[in-house]
Amino acid sequence: RKEVEQDPGPFNVPEGATVAFNCTYSNSASQSFFWYRQDCRKEPKLLMSVYSSGNEDGRFTAQLNRASQYISLLIRDSKLSDSATYLCVVKSYNFNKFYFGSGTKLNVKP
Amino acid sequence: DVKVTQSSRYLVKRTGEKVFLECVQDMDHENMFWYRQDPGLGLRLIYFSYDVKMKEKGDIPEGYSVSREKKERFSLILESASTNQTSMYLCASSSPGSSTDTQYFGPGTRLTVL
């Protein structure tokens, strides 16, 4: 079983739409949680950390449910520039290892 | 801004060649990582290092070795390249004591083994 599982998509949405991505993780002892964004043929870059109480950064909202081992990312008012692959990342308690989901591809259409 | 650099963006090698991929970070991070990324498989950890001269195997270490002689530099070595090692290789660094506690990636090396 993979440490982190995501729906690969693609999610094809019109500009202005609201879209949500989900991610589940298998290790209940996981320590930290993140969403990364990866553009085509580029390296992953941190989008936002995910905190237990939930957190928001502009149009982006991240939620964590430790009981269900579930992380989500909500993007409101989608822009063309949001088109990318979104990676769910979980950091383990031991050895500072990071586990990456395979990514969810988002295509925002005009 | 954290900067992680990798020695080559694109590399073409022949089967059986020894390949060196270099990674340098300028933020005095303790931890450094090597991943490979393949379509449908996501990022898979090859090796990581949490201190100079220290290394730990990741999930797919076979066919690879690493070297960390200086804190800022982490090298990935393919002793005898094979076609199934054609992939995108990404280096990352992190500092476990930092407030952001996350990884920063280099631009990647796209390696093709013929």
Coordinates of N, CA and C in Angstrom, one line a residue, chain A residues 2 31-32 34 36 38 41-46 49 51 87 89 91 95-103, chain B residues 9-10 31 33 35 37 40-43 45 48 56 59 88 90 94 96 100-103 105-107 110:
Chain A
K2 N 0.5 2.2 -0.8 CA 1.3 3.5 -0.9 C 1.1 4.3 0.4
Q31 N 3.9 13.3 10.7 CA 4.2 14.5 11.5 C 3.8 15.8 10.9
S32 N 4.1 16.0 9.6 CA 3.8 17.3 9.0 C 3.2 17.0 7.6
F34 N 1.9 18.8 3.7 CA 2.1 19.9 2.8 C 1.4 19.6 1.5
Y36 N 2.3 20.6 -2.5 CA 3.3 21.2 -3.4 C 2.6 21.4 -4.8
Q38 N 3.6 21.4 -9.0 CA 4.6 21.1 -9.9 C 4.1 21.5 -11.3
R41 N 7.5 19.7 -16.4 CA 9.0 19.7 -16.6 C 9.7 20.6 -15.7
K42 N 9.1 20.9 -14.5 CA 9.8 21.7 -13.5 C 9.8 21.0 -12.2
E43 N 10.5 21.6 -11.2 CA 10.6 20.9 -9.9 C 9.4 21.3 -9.1
P44 N 9.1 20.4 -8.1 CA 8.0 20.7 -7.2 C 8.3 21.9 -6.3
K45 N 7.3 22.8 -6.1 CA 7.5 23.9 -5.2 C 6.5 23.9 -4.1
L46 N 6.8 24.3 -2.9 CA 5.9 24.4 -1.8 C 4.7 25.3 -2.1
S49 N 1.8 24.7 3.7 CA 1.8 23.7 4.7 C 0.4 23.5 5.1
Y51 N -2.0 22.7 8.4 CA -2.1 22.6 9.9 C -3.3 22.0 10.4
L87 N 0.8 18.0 -5.6 CA 1.4 16.9 -4.9 C 1.1 17.0 -3.4
V89 N 2.0 15.8 0.2 CA 3.3 15.4 0.8 C 3.1 15.2 2.3
K91 N 5.3 14.1 5.9 CA 6.6 13.9 6.5 C 6.4 12.9 7.7
F95 N 13.4 10.0 10.9 CA 14.4 10.3 9.9 C 14.0 11.4 8.9
N96 N 13.0 12.2 9.3 CA 12.7 13.3 8.4 C 12.4 12.9 7.0
K97 N 11.9 11.8 6.8 CA 11.6 11.4 5.4 C 10.2 12.0 5.0
F98 N 10.2 12.3 3.7 CA 9.0 12.9 3.1 C 8.4 11.9 2.1
Y99 N 7.1 11.7 2.1 CA 6.4 10.8 1.2 C 5.5 11.6 0.3
F100 N 5.6 11.4 -1.0 CA 4.9 12.2 -2.0 C 3.8 11.3 -2.6
G101 N 2.6 11.9 -2.8 CA 1.6 11.3 -3.6 C 2.1 11.4 -5.1
S102 N 1.3 10.7 -5.9 CA 1.7 10.7 -7.4 C 1.2 12.0 -8.0
G103 N 0.4 12.8 -7.4 CA 0.0 14.1 -7.9 C -1.4 14.0 -8.6
Chain B
R9 N 21.0 19.9 -16.5 CA 19.6 19.8 -16.7 C 19.2 18.6 -17.5
Y10 N 20.1 18.3 -18.5 CA 19.8 17.2 -19.4 C 21.2 16.4 -19.5
N31 N 19.8 18.2 6.0 CA 19.3 17.1 5.3 C 19.3 17.3 3.8
F33 N 18.4 15.1 -0.1 CA 17.7 13.9 -0.6 C 17.9 13.8 -2.1
Y35 N 15.8 12.0 -5.3 CA 14.6 11.3 -5.7 C 14.7 11.0 -7.2
Q37 N 11.8 10.7 -10.4 CA 10.3 10.9 -10.7 C 10.0 10.3 -12.1
G40 N 3.4 8.4 -13.4 CA 2.5 7.5 -12.8 C 3.0 6.9 -11.5
L41 N 4.3 7.1 -11.2 CA 4.9 6.6 -10.0 C 5.2 7.7 -9.0
G42 N 5.2 8.9 -9.4 CA 5.5 10.0 -8.4 C 7.0 10.0 -8.1
L43 N 7.3 10.7 -7.0 CA 8.7 10.9 -6.5 C 9.0 9.7 -5.6
L45 N 12.1 8.0 -3.3 CA 13.3 8.4 -2.6 C 14.4 7.3 -2.8
F48 N 19.0 9.4 1.2 CA 19.1 10.7 1.8 C 20.2 10.8 2.8
E56 N 21.5 7.3 4.3 CA 20.5 6.3 4.6 C 19.9 5.9 3.3
D59 N 13.8 4.3 -0.6 CA 12.9 3.1 -1.0 C 13.5 2.4 -2.2
M88 N 13.8 11.4 -14.5 CA 14.1 12.7 -13.9 C 14.6 12.6 -12.5
L90 N 15.7 14.4 -9.0 CA 15.5 15.6 -8.3 C 16.2 15.6 -7.0
S94 N 16.5 20.1 3.2 CA 15.6 20.6 4.2 C 16.4 20.8 5.5
P96 N 15.6 20.4 9.5 CA 14.6 19.9 10.4 C 14.3 20.9 11.5
T100 N 9.7 26.4 8.7 CA 8.9 25.8 7.6 C 9.0 24.3 7.5
D101 N 10.1 23.8 7.9 CA 10.3 22.3 8.0 C 9.8 21.6 6.7
T102 N 10.3 22.1 5.6 CA 9.8 21.5 4.3 C 11.1 21.3 3.4
Q103 N 10.8 20.8 2.3 CA 11.9 20.5 1.3 C 12.0 21.5 0.2
F105 N 13.6 22.0 -3.7 CA 14.1 21.2 -4.7 C 15.0 21.9 -5.7
G106 N 15.9 21.2 -6.3 CA 16.7 21.7 -7.4 C 15.8 21.6 -8.7
P107 N 16.3 22.1 -9.8 CA 15.6 22.1 -11.0 C 15.4 20.7 -11.7
R110 N 17.3 15.6 -16.2 CA 16.6 14.6 -17.0 C 17.7 13.7 -17.6

